[in-house]
Amino acid sequence: MLGYSDKQQAFIEVNKIAYTYPQGTQVILDMTTKFYPQQFTAIVGSNGSGKTTLGKLLAGIFKPTSGQVLIAGKLSTRLKLGEIGQKVGYLFQEPERQIFAPSVREEIGFVLNFRGVSEREIAEKVAKMLNLFHLAELKDEYPFRLSRGEKQRLALAAILVNEPIFLILDEPTTGLDLHRREELSQILQELKLQGLGLVVISHDEDFVNANADRVLEISGGEIIADQQLHPNDRGE
Amino acid sequence: MQTSSSTQTIEENELDPRSKLCIVFALSSVAVFVQKIWLLALILMLGMVLTYLLGENLHLFKRFGRIIWLFVGIAVIQSIFTPEGIPLIAIGKIRLLTVGGLEKGVCFLLRIMAIIVPASIMISTGTREIIQGLVQWKVPYEIAFMVSLAIRFLPLLSEEIKDTFIAIQLRGIELDKIPLGKRLRMYSYLFMPVLSGVILKARELSTAMETRAFRAFPRRTSYRVLKLQNQDYLVMGMSLCFVIVVLTINFYYKGGF
Ligand SMILES: Nc1ncnc2c1ncn2[C@@H]1O[C@H](COP(=O)(O)OP(=O)(O)O)[C@@H](O)[C@H]1O
Ligand SMILES: [Mg+2]
């Protein structure tokens, strides 16, 4: 893993990006910003304002039509998704798209298996995630049968088991009740303390206010507000 | 339930949607198993004739432009790695194209076309007719609905598969670094989200339809009960014979290639 002794070093840098869908809708006009480790940035904006599109650009899923996205100092156009995935965890807005395995337990562990982690280590890590996300009782359940909130937690567990150093979450509180949202807050704050950077797309105002260090508001393809909520020691 | 003046009139000599399903199923499934090139070519030709006779234009052919490259690629790769037969093009000692490779490429192309062409028979058949036909065969409504949707949404499926590929790579899997054996196992993981996507879509749609009081076919009054006619029994019988005959030839006829 990369060390980040220099806190000023941005993990994701966005430089004058624009994005137009192949069918011709221009969604991102001109955006420039940076995202840091140990910072919780919320991206807010009305429906259809391009939050999901921006998130996918940050994760390297989409490549900007013009401008650059740098992930850990490398151009997103030069990185393979598999490489990005080893550092960045990305939670899709629709959890179904990213659930692959026939059981909850296997869902969390199968990627580690492909990456050559030993069975014992996998079992340990999976158990840890099952506990963290209160999924232990569902460990042999068929993921497709889970509720929306449970799927969301499972998808997150499966991402975190990879130990990413940056997280991009698209509407992670959808389908979570108050209590689960509270738990998610705690988990994310804990991860932040461990040094992770977070970009969370959300229009859950309470969740944003309770967690975000910084709020980016987007509209009309541009950043219209960039507000520091909890001024921190970065001195920006 | 049968109303004398049916609202949707289907021409008298139109085939029942279930007969069409049988034809499609027979042709496509046989195309999956058959190994012999001439047999594949025959199946494809039969498929094209039937598709044409059933009033479908063969516009699907326009899409084959892209597949052609895949075909060339497969022919070359097969030639390089399993150099069977006489080399046709060679650079030094590397055989770029051999008779064996070409054969495999042709086989692939024929197979894909033989599977896809008859499927276009279903595209013009109304979703409602397909559902209704299956429901009358005591297939549960939900499943009938999904089958009809699957037919309709096949093109959308490729979008879904793309997303799924992205999602699995973003879990840190570098596709090109995984050994072949493991890669096959990984592909099996891709079915799950694709399948669940289709089922979810079907569910959403059926809920949406029901909330608009468009509830399932069997309870609607303004529809016409499908009735199998002699021609349908004939078609279904022939489809079955076709499958049996072709598979028998494929497995027991040893001559030729
Ligand atoms: N695959 C796509 N093709 C074309 N246009 C799209 C696609 N996905 C989203 N859009 C359009 O881009 C705009 C922004 O969408 P999105 O990024 O999903 O917004 P948000 O997440 O803020 O609701 C919308 O107008 C939407 O219609
Ligand atoms: Mg969105």
Short mmCIF file of C-alpha atoms and ligand atoms in Angstrom, two decimals:
data_model
loop_
_atom_site.label_atom_id
_atom_site.label_comp_id
_atom_site.label_asym_id
_atom_site.label_seq_id
_atom_site.Cartn_x
_atom_site.Cartn_y
_atom_site.Cartn_z
CA MET A 1 0.00 0.00 0.00
CA LEU A 2 1.03 3.53 -0.59
CA GLY A 3 1.99 5.61 2.40
CA TYR A 4 0.65 9.11 2.71
CA SER A 5 2.93 10.95 5.07
CA ASP A 6 2.44 14.11 3.06
CA LYS A 7 -1.18 14.97 3.61
CA GLN A 8 -1.21 17.58 0.93
CA GLN A 9 -0.77 14.92 -1.70
CA ALA A 10 -4.09 14.49 -3.47
CA PHE A 11 -5.19 10.94 -4.22
CA ILE A 12 -7.49 11.86 -7.09
CA GLU A 13 -6.92 14.97 -9.17
CA VAL A 14 -9.48 16.24 -11.62
CA ASN A 15 -8.26 18.67 -14.21
CA LYS A 16 -10.71 20.55 -16.43
CA ILE A 17 -12.72 17.50 -17.27
CA ALA A 18 -15.72 17.34 -19.57
CA TYR A 19 -17.81 14.30 -20.34
CA THR A 20 -20.31 13.62 -23.09
CA TYR A 21 -22.16 10.31 -23.32
CA PRO A 22 -21.71 8.49 -26.61
CA GLN A 23 -25.33 9.29 -27.48
CA GLY A 24 -24.49 12.96 -27.21
CA THR A 25 -25.68 14.20 -23.81
CA GLN A 26 -23.04 16.45 -22.33
CA VAL A 27 -23.20 15.89 -18.61
CA ILE A 28 -19.94 17.31 -17.25
CA LEU A 29 -18.87 20.67 -18.67
CA ASP A 30 -15.78 21.77 -16.82
CA MET A 31 -14.62 20.58 -13.43
CA THR A 32 -11.35 20.92 -11.60
CA THR A 33 -10.78 19.68 -8.07
CA LYS A 34 -8.77 17.35 -5.84
CA PHE A 35 -9.61 14.63 -3.38
CA TYR A 36 -7.40 13.78 -0.44
CA PRO A 37 -6.72 10.82 1.82
CA GLN A 38 -8.38 11.08 5.21
CA GLN A 39 -11.02 13.39 3.89
CA PHE A 40 -14.75 12.70 3.61
CA THR A 41 -16.13 14.57 0.62
CA ALA A 42 -19.84 14.51 -0.09
CA ILE A 43 -21.03 15.16 -3.62
CA VAL A 44 -24.52 16.59 -3.68
CA GLY A 45 -26.81 17.91 -6.40
CA SER A 46 -30.28 17.36 -7.77
CA ASN A 47 -31.34 14.23 -9.63
CA GLY A 48 -29.74 14.00 -13.03
CA SER A 49 -27.13 16.62 -12.22
CA GLY A 50 -24.35 14.19 -13.10
CA LYS A 51 -23.24 12.87 -9.70
CA THR A 52 -23.10 9.27 -10.81
CA THR A 53 -21.32 10.26 -14.01
CA LEU A 54 -18.72 12.20 -12.02
CA GLY A 55 -18.25 9.27 -9.65
CA LYS A 56 -17.61 6.95 -12.59
CA LEU A 57 -15.08 9.39 -14.00
CA LEU A 58 -13.29 9.51 -10.65
CA ALA A 59 -13.16 5.72 -10.55
CA GLY A 60 -11.80 5.50 -14.07
CA ILE A 61 -14.88 3.65 -15.34
CA PHE A 62 -15.53 6.47 -17.79
CA LYS A 63 -12.65 8.32 -19.38
CA PRO A 64 -13.14 12.09 -19.71
CA THR A 65 -13.89 13.42 -23.18
CA SER A 66 -11.42 16.20 -22.44
CA GLY A 67 -9.21 17.04 -19.47
CA GLN A 68 -7.57 14.53 -17.13
CA VAL A 69 -8.32 12.44 -14.09
CA LEU A 70 -5.25 11.37 -12.13
CA ILE A 71 -5.62 8.44 -9.75
CA ALA A 72 -2.67 8.07 -7.38
CA GLY A 73 -0.70 10.22 -9.77
CA LYS A 74 -1.50 8.24 -12.91
CA LEU A 75 -3.77 9.18 -15.77
CA SER A 76 -7.03 7.24 -15.59
CA THR A 77 -6.78 6.58 -19.33
CA ARG A 78 -3.55 4.67 -18.72
CA LEU A 79 -4.87 2.50 -15.91
CA LYS A 80 -6.67 -0.80 -16.27
CA LEU A 81 -9.81 -1.21 -14.20
CA GLY A 82 -8.22 -4.14 -12.43
CA GLU A 83 -5.35 -1.96 -11.29
CA ILE A 84 -7.65 0.80 -10.12
CA GLY A 85 -9.76 -1.72 -8.24
CA GLN A 86 -6.80 -2.69 -6.11
CA LYS A 87 -6.65 0.81 -4.66
CA VAL A 88 -10.10 2.26 -5.14
CA GLY A 89 -13.34 0.72 -3.94
CA TYR A 90 -16.38 1.77 -5.95
CA LEU A 91 -19.94 1.12 -4.82
CA PHE A 92 -22.47 1.20 -7.66
CA GLN A 93 -25.77 2.95 -7.17
CA GLU A 94 -27.47 -0.37 -8.03
CA PRO A 95 -26.05 -3.07 -5.74
CA GLU A 96 -27.36 -5.88 -7.98
CA ARG A 97 -24.80 -5.05 -10.61
CA GLN A 98 -21.98 -6.04 -8.35
CA ILE A 99 -23.16 -9.17 -6.62
CA PHE A 100 -21.68 -12.23 -8.24
CA ALA A 101 -21.59 -15.25 -5.99
CA PRO A 102 -24.26 -17.72 -4.90
CA SER A 103 -23.73 -17.10 -1.19
CA VAL A 104 -23.00 -14.12 1.02
CA ARG A 105 -19.80 -15.66 2.33
CA GLU A 106 -18.49 -16.50 -1.12
CA GLU A 107 -19.38 -13.06 -2.40
CA ILE A 108 -17.02 -11.49 0.11
CA GLY A 109 -14.23 -14.00 -0.40
CA PHE A 110 -14.11 -14.99 -4.05
CA VAL A 111 -12.04 -12.08 -5.28
CA LEU A 112 -9.33 -12.80 -2.72
CA ASN A 113 -9.31 -16.33 -4.01
CA PHE A 114 -8.59 -15.08 -7.53
CA ARG A 115 -5.85 -12.92 -6.18
CA GLY A 116 -4.09 -15.87 -4.62
CA VAL A 117 -4.75 -15.20 -0.94
CA SER A 118 -4.56 -18.35 1.19
CA GLU A 119 -7.77 -20.08 2.27
CA ARG A 120 -7.08 -19.43 5.93
CA GLU A 121 -6.49 -15.76 5.42
CA ILE A 122 -9.63 -15.51 3.33
CA ALA A 123 -11.71 -17.17 6.03
CA GLU A 124 -10.37 -14.72 8.60
CA LYS A 125 -11.04 -11.67 6.50
CA VAL A 126 -14.49 -12.83 5.51
CA ALA A 127 -15.42 -13.48 9.13
CA LYS A 128 -14.27 -9.99 10.05
CA MET A 129 -16.44 -8.43 7.35
CA LEU A 130 -19.44 -10.56 8.24
CA ASN A 131 -19.24 -9.26 11.77
CA LEU A 132 -18.56 -5.67 10.86
CA PHE A 133 -21.61 -5.52 8.62
CA HIS A 134 -23.84 -7.77 10.74
CA LEU A 135 -24.15 -10.33 8.01
CA ALA A 136 -22.93 -13.34 9.98
CA GLU A 137 -26.39 -14.86 10.26
CA LEU A 138 -26.91 -14.51 6.54
CA LYS A 139 -23.57 -15.97 5.56
CA ASP A 140 -25.03 -18.92 3.66
CA GLU A 141 -27.94 -16.99 2.24
CA TYR A 142 -28.42 -16.50 -1.47
CA PRO A 143 -27.52 -12.82 -2.02
CA PHE A 144 -30.34 -12.31 -4.46
CA ARG A 145 -32.83 -12.93 -1.65
CA LEU A 146 -31.44 -10.19 0.59
CA SER A 147 -33.23 -6.90 1.14
CA ARG A 148 -31.96 -3.81 -0.60
CA GLY A 149 -30.19 -2.61 2.56
CA GLU A 150 -28.59 -5.99 3.14
CA LYS A 151 -27.37 -6.10 -0.45
CA GLN A 152 -25.91 -2.65 0.02
CA ARG A 153 -24.04 -3.81 3.13
CA LEU A 154 -22.87 -6.95 1.38
CA ALA A 155 -21.57 -5.00 -1.61
CA LEU A 156 -19.70 -2.69 0.75
CA ALA A 157 -18.25 -5.62 2.71
CA ALA A 158 -17.07 -7.21 -0.53
CA ILE A 159 -15.34 -3.99 -1.50
CA LEU A 160 -13.72 -3.36 1.86
CA VAL A 161 -12.30 -6.86 2.13
CA ASN A 162 -9.93 -5.73 -0.64
CA GLU A 163 -8.57 -3.08 1.73
CA PRO A 164 -8.81 -0.17 -0.71
CA ILE A 165 -7.16 3.12 0.17
CA PHE A 166 -9.86 5.25 -1.39
CA LEU A 167 -13.62 4.76 -1.51
CA ILE A 168 -16.19 6.12 -3.94
CA LEU A 169 -19.73 5.34 -2.84
CA ASP A 170 -22.77 6.16 -4.94
CA GLU A 171 -25.82 6.69 -2.70
CA PRO A 172 -24.74 4.23 -0.01
CA THR A 173 -27.60 5.00 2.37
CA THR A 174 -30.37 4.00 -0.01
CA GLY A 175 -32.44 1.29 1.60
CA LEU A 176 -30.80 1.64 5.02
CA ASP A 177 -32.94 2.46 8.05
CA LEU A 178 -31.84 5.02 10.61
CA HIS A 179 -30.02 2.50 12.74
CA ARG A 180 -28.09 1.01 9.80
CA ARG A 181 -27.23 4.45 8.54
CA GLU A 182 -25.78 5.24 11.94
CA GLU A 183 -23.66 2.11 11.74
CA LEU A 184 -22.50 2.95 8.25
CA SER A 185 -21.44 6.39 9.50
CA GLN A 186 -19.36 4.78 12.22
CA ILE A 187 -17.70 2.36 9.83
CA LEU A 188 -16.83 5.12 7.37
CA GLN A 189 -15.50 7.40 10.09
CA GLU A 190 -13.37 4.55 11.39
CA LEU A 191 -11.98 3.97 7.89
CA LYS A 192 -11.21 7.66 7.58
CA LEU A 193 -9.25 7.56 10.82
CA GLN A 194 -7.25 4.69 9.36
CA GLY A 195 -6.28 7.01 6.51
CA LEU A 196 -8.82 6.30 3.76
CA GLY A 197 -10.11 9.03 1.52
CA LEU A 198 -13.83 8.98 0.79
CA VAL A 199 -16.08 10.43 -1.87
CA VAL A 200 -19.71 9.83 -1.03
CA ILE A 201 -22.49 10.73 -3.43
CA SER A 202 -25.63 11.31 -1.46
CA HIS A 203 -28.70 13.40 -1.18
CA ASP A 204 -29.28 12.26 2.36
CA GLU A 205 -28.81 15.62 4.04
CA ASP A 206 -28.54 14.34 7.61
CA PHE A 207 -25.99 11.77 6.61
CA VAL A 208 -23.92 14.36 4.76
CA ASN A 209 -24.04 16.86 7.61
CA ALA A 210 -23.09 14.25 10.16
CA ASN A 211 -20.13 12.89 8.20
CA ALA A 212 -18.73 15.14 5.54
CA ASP A 213 -15.64 17.28 5.97
CA ARG A 214 -16.35 18.87 2.66
CA VAL A 215 -19.38 19.23 0.44
CA LEU A 216 -19.15 19.62 -3.32
CA GLU A 217 -22.34 20.72 -4.96
CA ILE A 218 -22.71 20.19 -8.68
CA SER A 219 -25.24 21.55 -11.11
CA GLY A 220 -25.33 22.12 -14.84
CA GLY A 221 -22.14 20.13 -15.29
CA GLU A 222 -20.08 22.35 -13.02
CA ILE A 223 -19.07 22.59 -9.39
CA ILE A 224 -21.20 25.39 -7.99
CA ALA A 225 -20.11 25.18 -4.37
CA ASP A 226 -17.15 23.66 -2.53
CA GLN A 227 -17.62 24.01 1.16
CA GLN A 228 -15.45 22.91 4.07
CA LEU A 229 -17.76 21.71 6.87
CA HIS A 230 -15.33 20.67 9.53
CA PRO A 231 -12.26 22.78 8.97
CA ASN A 232 -9.35 20.43 9.51
CA ASP A 233 -5.66 20.71 9.89
CA ARG A 234 -4.98 20.87 6.20
CA GLY A 235 -5.16 24.65 6.22
CA GLU A 236 -6.85 25.04 2.85
CA MET B 1 -63.84 -17.10 -22.18
CA GLN B 2 -63.58 -17.04 -25.90
CA THR B 3 -65.19 -13.99 -27.39
CA SER B 4 -66.64 -14.42 -30.79
CA SER B 5 -65.42 -11.10 -32.13
CA SER B 6 -61.84 -11.19 -31.01
CA THR B 7 -60.14 -7.84 -30.70
CA GLN B 8 -56.73 -8.75 -31.89
CA THR B 9 -57.23 -10.69 -35.01
CA ILE B 10 -54.39 -12.87 -35.95
CA GLU B 11 -54.60 -14.12 -39.46
CA GLU B 12 -56.04 -17.58 -39.65
CA ASN B 13 -53.00 -19.22 -41.12
CA GLU B 14 -50.54 -17.50 -38.81
CA LEU B 15 -48.50 -19.91 -36.74
CA ASP B 16 -49.10 -20.11 -33.02
CA PRO B 17 -46.31 -18.33 -31.08
CA ARG B 18 -45.55 -21.60 -29.38
CA SER B 19 -44.86 -23.23 -32.71
CA LYS B 20 -42.48 -20.43 -33.52
CA LEU B 21 -40.77 -20.90 -30.16
CA CYS B 22 -40.36 -24.58 -30.99
CA ILE B 23 -38.77 -23.79 -34.33
CA VAL B 24 -36.38 -21.29 -32.79
CA PHE B 25 -35.53 -23.60 -29.96
CA ALA B 26 -34.94 -26.56 -32.25
CA LEU B 27 -32.71 -24.65 -34.65
CA SER B 28 -30.70 -22.78 -32.03
CA SER B 29 -30.15 -25.70 -29.70
CA VAL B 30 -29.04 -27.95 -32.51
CA ALA B 31 -26.62 -25.27 -33.69
CA VAL B 32 -24.96 -25.34 -30.28
CA PHE B 33 -24.13 -29.05 -30.47
CA VAL B 34 -23.36 -29.74 -34.08
CA GLN B 35 -19.67 -30.05 -34.95
CA LYS B 36 -19.67 -30.63 -38.69
CA ILE B 37 -19.32 -27.63 -40.90
CA TRP B 38 -21.63 -28.79 -43.68
CA LEU B 39 -24.32 -29.63 -41.13
CA LEU B 40 -23.97 -26.20 -39.54
CA ALA B 41 -24.21 -24.55 -42.94
CA LEU B 42 -27.34 -26.56 -43.68
CA ILE B 43 -28.92 -25.57 -40.38
CA LEU B 44 -28.12 -21.93 -41.01
CA MET B 45 -29.65 -22.10 -44.47
CA LEU B 46 -32.77 -23.74 -43.14
CA GLY B 47 -32.93 -21.07 -40.45
CA MET B 48 -32.68 -18.31 -43.01
CA VAL B 49 -35.34 -19.81 -45.23
CA LEU B 50 -37.75 -20.29 -42.33
CA THR B 51 -37.07 -16.80 -41.00
CA TYR B 52 -37.79 -15.40 -44.42
CA LEU B 53 -40.92 -17.48 -44.88
CA LEU B 54 -42.24 -16.32 -41.54
CA GLY B 55 -42.09 -12.78 -42.81
CA GLU B 56 -38.97 -11.59 -41.08
CA ASN B 57 -36.47 -9.57 -43.02
CA LEU B 58 -32.93 -10.62 -42.42
CA HIS B 59 -31.77 -7.21 -41.24
CA LEU B 60 -29.78 -8.86 -38.48
CA PHE B 61 -27.17 -9.51 -41.10
CA LYS B 62 -26.13 -5.91 -41.03
CA ARG B 63 -24.75 -6.45 -37.57
CA PHE B 64 -22.42 -9.18 -38.69
CA GLY B 65 -19.84 -6.68 -39.82
CA ARG B 66 -18.37 -6.61 -36.36
CA ILE B 67 -18.42 -10.37 -35.92
CA ILE B 68 -16.38 -10.82 -39.08
CA TRP B 69 -13.31 -9.45 -37.29
CA LEU B 70 -13.84 -11.78 -34.41
CA PHE B 71 -14.01 -14.56 -36.96
CA VAL B 72 -10.74 -13.55 -38.62
CA GLY B 73 -9.17 -13.31 -35.18
CA ILE B 74 -10.31 -16.76 -34.17
CA ALA B 75 -9.13 -18.27 -37.45
CA VAL B 76 -5.68 -16.75 -36.97
CA ILE B 77 -5.37 -17.67 -33.31
CA GLN B 78 -6.44 -21.25 -34.02
CA SER B 79 -3.92 -21.43 -36.85
CA ILE B 80 -1.05 -20.19 -34.72
CA PHE B 81 -1.70 -22.30 -31.65
CA THR B 82 -3.14 -25.48 -33.07
CA PRO B 83 -1.44 -25.61 -36.43
CA GLU B 84 -3.41 -28.36 -38.09
CA GLY B 85 -3.63 -28.76 -41.80
CA ILE B 86 -1.87 -27.09 -44.65
CA PRO B 87 -0.55 -23.59 -43.99
CA LEU B 88 -2.09 -20.97 -46.25
CA ILE B 89 -0.22 -17.90 -45.03
CA ALA B 90 3.01 -18.13 -43.11
CA ILE B 91 5.68 -15.69 -41.96
CA GLY B 92 8.88 -17.61 -41.52
CA LYS B 93 8.01 -20.54 -39.29
CA ILE B 94 4.88 -18.99 -37.85
CA ARG B 95 1.77 -20.20 -39.59
CA LEU B 96 -0.63 -17.30 -39.66
CA LEU B 97 -3.43 -19.13 -41.38
CA THR B 98 -3.91 -22.85 -41.80
CA VAL B 99 -6.72 -24.91 -43.25
CA GLY B 100 -7.50 -26.18 -39.75
CA GLY B 101 -7.66 -22.65 -38.32
CA LEU B 102 -9.81 -21.42 -41.12
CA GLU B 103 -12.14 -24.32 -40.56
CA LYS B 104 -12.55 -23.45 -36.89
CA GLY B 105 -13.20 -19.81 -37.75
CA VAL B 106 -15.85 -20.71 -40.30
CA CYS B 107 -17.38 -23.09 -37.81
CA PHE B 108 -17.62 -20.33 -35.23
CA LEU B 109 -19.17 -17.87 -37.62
CA LEU B 110 -21.72 -20.37 -38.88
CA ARG B 111 -22.63 -21.39 -35.37
CA ILE B 112 -23.20 -17.83 -34.17
CA MET B 113 -25.32 -17.01 -37.19
CA ALA B 114 -27.28 -20.25 -36.94
CA ILE B 115 -28.15 -19.36 -33.35
CA ILE B 116 -28.99 -15.72 -33.92
CA VAL B 117 -30.87 -15.80 -37.21
CA PRO B 118 -33.81 -17.94 -36.10
CA ALA B 119 -34.08 -15.89 -32.90
CA SER B 120 -35.20 -12.97 -34.99
CA ILE B 121 -38.38 -14.93 -35.71
CA MET B 122 -39.47 -14.16 -32.17
CA ILE B 123 -38.72 -10.47 -32.32
CA SER B 124 -41.78 -9.62 -34.35
CA THR B 125 -44.03 -11.91 -32.35
CA GLY B 126 -45.92 -9.83 -29.83
CA THR B 127 -44.88 -10.13 -26.20
CA ARG B 128 -48.49 -10.74 -25.28
CA GLU B 129 -48.89 -13.65 -27.63
CA ILE B 130 -45.78 -15.33 -26.31
CA ILE B 131 -46.88 -14.93 -22.70
CA GLN B 132 -50.35 -16.08 -23.43
CA GLY B 133 -49.22 -19.10 -25.37
CA LEU B 134 -46.98 -20.20 -22.51
CA VAL B 135 -49.60 -19.51 -19.86
CA GLN B 136 -52.02 -21.72 -21.74
CA TRP B 137 -49.39 -24.42 -21.53
CA LYS B 138 -49.61 -24.03 -17.75
CA VAL B 139 -46.26 -22.28 -17.56
CA PRO B 140 -46.55 -19.96 -14.53
CA TYR B 141 -47.32 -16.44 -15.61
CA GLU B 142 -44.16 -14.97 -14.09
CA ILE B 143 -41.92 -17.34 -15.96
CA ALA B 144 -43.81 -16.84 -19.22
CA PHE B 145 -43.41 -13.14 -18.70
CA MET B 146 -39.70 -13.48 -18.15
CA VAL B 147 -39.22 -15.62 -21.22
CA SER B 148 -40.98 -13.05 -23.34
CA LEU B 149 -38.95 -10.29 -21.73
CA ALA B 150 -35.72 -12.16 -22.22
CA ILE B 151 -36.50 -12.33 -25.91
CA ARG B 152 -37.32 -8.67 -26.00
CA PHE B 153 -34.43 -7.50 -23.86
CA LEU B 154 -31.69 -9.59 -25.34
CA PRO B 155 -30.09 -6.51 -26.89
CA LEU B 156 -30.14 -4.69 -23.54
CA LEU B 157 -28.45 -7.64 -21.97
CA SER B 158 -25.16 -6.79 -23.61
CA GLU B 159 -25.22 -3.44 -21.79
CA GLU B 160 -25.74 -5.26 -18.52
CA ILE B 161 -22.89 -7.64 -19.23
CA LYS B 162 -20.58 -4.72 -19.89
CA ASP B 163 -21.42 -3.15 -16.52
CA THR B 164 -20.86 -6.44 -14.80
CA PHE B 165 -17.45 -6.78 -16.39
CA ILE B 166 -16.57 -3.33 -15.10
CA ALA B 167 -17.78 -4.17 -11.63
CA ILE B 168 -15.76 -7.37 -11.36
CA GLN B 169 -12.58 -5.70 -12.60
CA LEU B 170 -13.07 -2.91 -10.10
CA ARG B 171 -12.80 -5.55 -7.41
CA GLY B 172 -9.15 -5.62 -8.30
CA ILE B 173 -9.20 -8.47 -10.77
CA GLU B 174 -6.88 -7.97 -13.71
CA LEU B 175 -8.47 -10.06 -16.40
CA ASP B 176 -5.37 -10.49 -18.50
CA LYS B 177 -3.29 -11.70 -15.57
CA ILE B 178 -5.56 -14.54 -14.57
CA PRO B 179 -4.59 -17.98 -15.87
CA LEU B 180 -7.04 -19.48 -18.35
CA GLY B 181 -8.50 -22.11 -16.04
CA LYS B 182 -9.30 -19.58 -13.36
CA ARG B 183 -10.61 -17.17 -15.94
CA LEU B 184 -13.27 -19.61 -17.03
CA ARG B 185 -14.36 -19.95 -13.43
CA MET B 186 -14.49 -16.18 -13.19
CA TYR B 187 -16.76 -15.95 -16.18
CA SER B 188 -19.20 -18.18 -14.38
CA TYR B 189 -19.50 -15.46 -11.77
CA LEU B 190 -20.73 -13.05 -14.39
CA PHE B 191 -24.00 -14.93 -14.91
CA MET B 192 -25.35 -14.06 -11.53
CA PRO B 193 -25.70 -10.30 -11.80
CA VAL B 194 -26.83 -10.53 -15.40
CA LEU B 195 -29.51 -13.05 -14.58
CA SER B 196 -30.66 -11.19 -11.51
CA GLY B 197 -30.77 -8.01 -13.57
CA VAL B 198 -33.15 -9.61 -16.03
CA ILE B 199 -35.36 -11.04 -13.31
CA LEU B 200 -35.47 -7.72 -11.49
CA LYS B 201 -36.40 -5.91 -14.64
CA ALA B 202 -39.15 -8.41 -15.29
CA ARG B 203 -40.44 -7.96 -11.77
CA GLU B 204 -40.35 -4.20 -11.93
CA LEU B 205 -42.18 -4.23 -15.20
CA SER B 206 -44.85 -6.62 -14.06
CA THR B 207 -45.40 -4.57 -10.90
CA ALA B 208 -45.59 -1.42 -12.91
CA MET B 209 -48.09 -3.02 -15.22
CA GLU B 210 -50.19 -4.32 -12.39
CA THR B 211 -50.35 -1.03 -10.59
CA ARG B 212 -51.70 0.39 -13.78
CA ALA B 213 -54.39 -2.28 -13.63
CA PHE B 214 -53.00 -3.99 -16.66
CA ARG B 215 -52.87 -7.19 -14.73
CA ALA B 216 -51.77 -10.35 -16.30
CA PHE B 217 -53.27 -11.70 -19.38
CA PRO B 218 -55.48 -14.47 -18.08
CA ARG B 219 -57.70 -12.00 -16.31
CA ARG B 220 -58.14 -9.60 -19.11
CA THR B 221 -61.32 -10.02 -21.03
CA SER B 222 -60.40 -8.61 -24.38
CA TYR B 223 -58.08 -11.25 -25.57
CA ARG B 224 -58.31 -14.20 -27.80
CA VAL B 225 -57.54 -17.66 -26.63
CA LEU B 226 -54.80 -19.20 -28.68
CA LYS B 227 -55.67 -22.51 -30.16
CA LEU B 228 -53.23 -24.92 -31.67
CA GLN B 229 -54.20 -25.86 -35.19
CA ASN B 230 -53.16 -28.86 -37.21
CA GLN B 231 -50.35 -26.89 -38.78
CA ASP B 232 -48.96 -26.18 -35.31
CA TYR B 233 -48.89 -29.82 -34.33
CA LEU B 234 -47.17 -30.50 -37.63
CA VAL B 235 -44.54 -27.82 -37.03
CA MET B 236 -43.84 -28.97 -33.51
CA GLY B 237 -43.60 -32.59 -34.58
CA MET B 238 -41.25 -31.64 -37.37
CA SER B 239 -39.10 -29.55 -35.03
CA LEU B 240 -38.69 -32.53 -32.74
CA CYS B 241 -37.86 -34.86 -35.64
CA PHE B 242 -35.40 -32.30 -36.92
CA VAL B 243 -33.52 -32.20 -33.62
CA ILE B 244 -33.37 -35.97 -33.40
CA VAL B 245 -32.27 -36.46 -37.00
CA VAL B 246 -29.61 -33.76 -36.93
CA LEU B 247 -28.12 -34.93 -33.64
CA THR B 248 -28.11 -38.52 -34.86
CA ILE B 249 -26.29 -37.52 -38.02
CA ASN B 250 -23.85 -35.44 -36.05
CA PHE B 251 -22.92 -38.21 -33.66
CA TYR B 252 -23.06 -41.28 -35.88
CA TYR B 253 -22.13 -40.16 -39.34
CA LYS B 254 -18.37 -40.47 -39.48
CA GLY B 255 -17.57 -39.49 -43.03
CA GLY B 256 -16.63 -36.05 -44.30
CA PHE B 257 -15.70 -33.22 -41.99
N1 LIG C 1 -25.69 5.79 -20.08
C1 LIG C 1 -26.14 7.04 -20.33
N2 LIG C 1 -26.30 7.48 -21.59
C2 LIG C 1 -26.74 8.72 -21.85
N3 LIG C 1 -27.08 9.61 -20.93
C3 LIG C 1 -26.96 9.24 -19.64
C4 LIG C 1 -26.49 7.93 -19.26
N4 LIG C 1 -26.48 7.85 -17.91
C5 LIG C 1 -26.92 9.04 -17.47
N5 LIG C 1 -27.21 9.88 -18.49
C6 LIG C 1 -27.70 11.26 -18.37
O1 LIG C 1 -26.74 12.03 -17.71
C7 LIG C 1 -27.35 12.91 -16.78
C8 LIG C 1 -26.74 12.72 -15.42
O2 LIG C 1 -27.01 11.43 -14.95
P1 LIG C 1 -26.41 10.90 -13.58
O3 LIG C 1 -24.94 11.09 -13.60
O4 LIG C 1 -26.91 9.52 -13.38
O5 LIG C 1 -27.06 11.90 -12.52
P2 LIG C 1 -27.30 11.73 -10.95
O6 LIG C 1 -26.52 10.59 -10.46
O7 LIG C 1 -26.86 13.04 -10.37
O8 LIG C 1 -28.78 11.55 -10.75
C9 LIG C 1 -28.83 12.63 -16.84
O9 LIG C 1 -29.43 13.64 -17.61
C10 LIG C 1 -28.94 11.32 -17.51
O10 LIG C 1 -30.09 11.27 -18.29
MG MG C 2 -26.99 8.85 -9.56
#
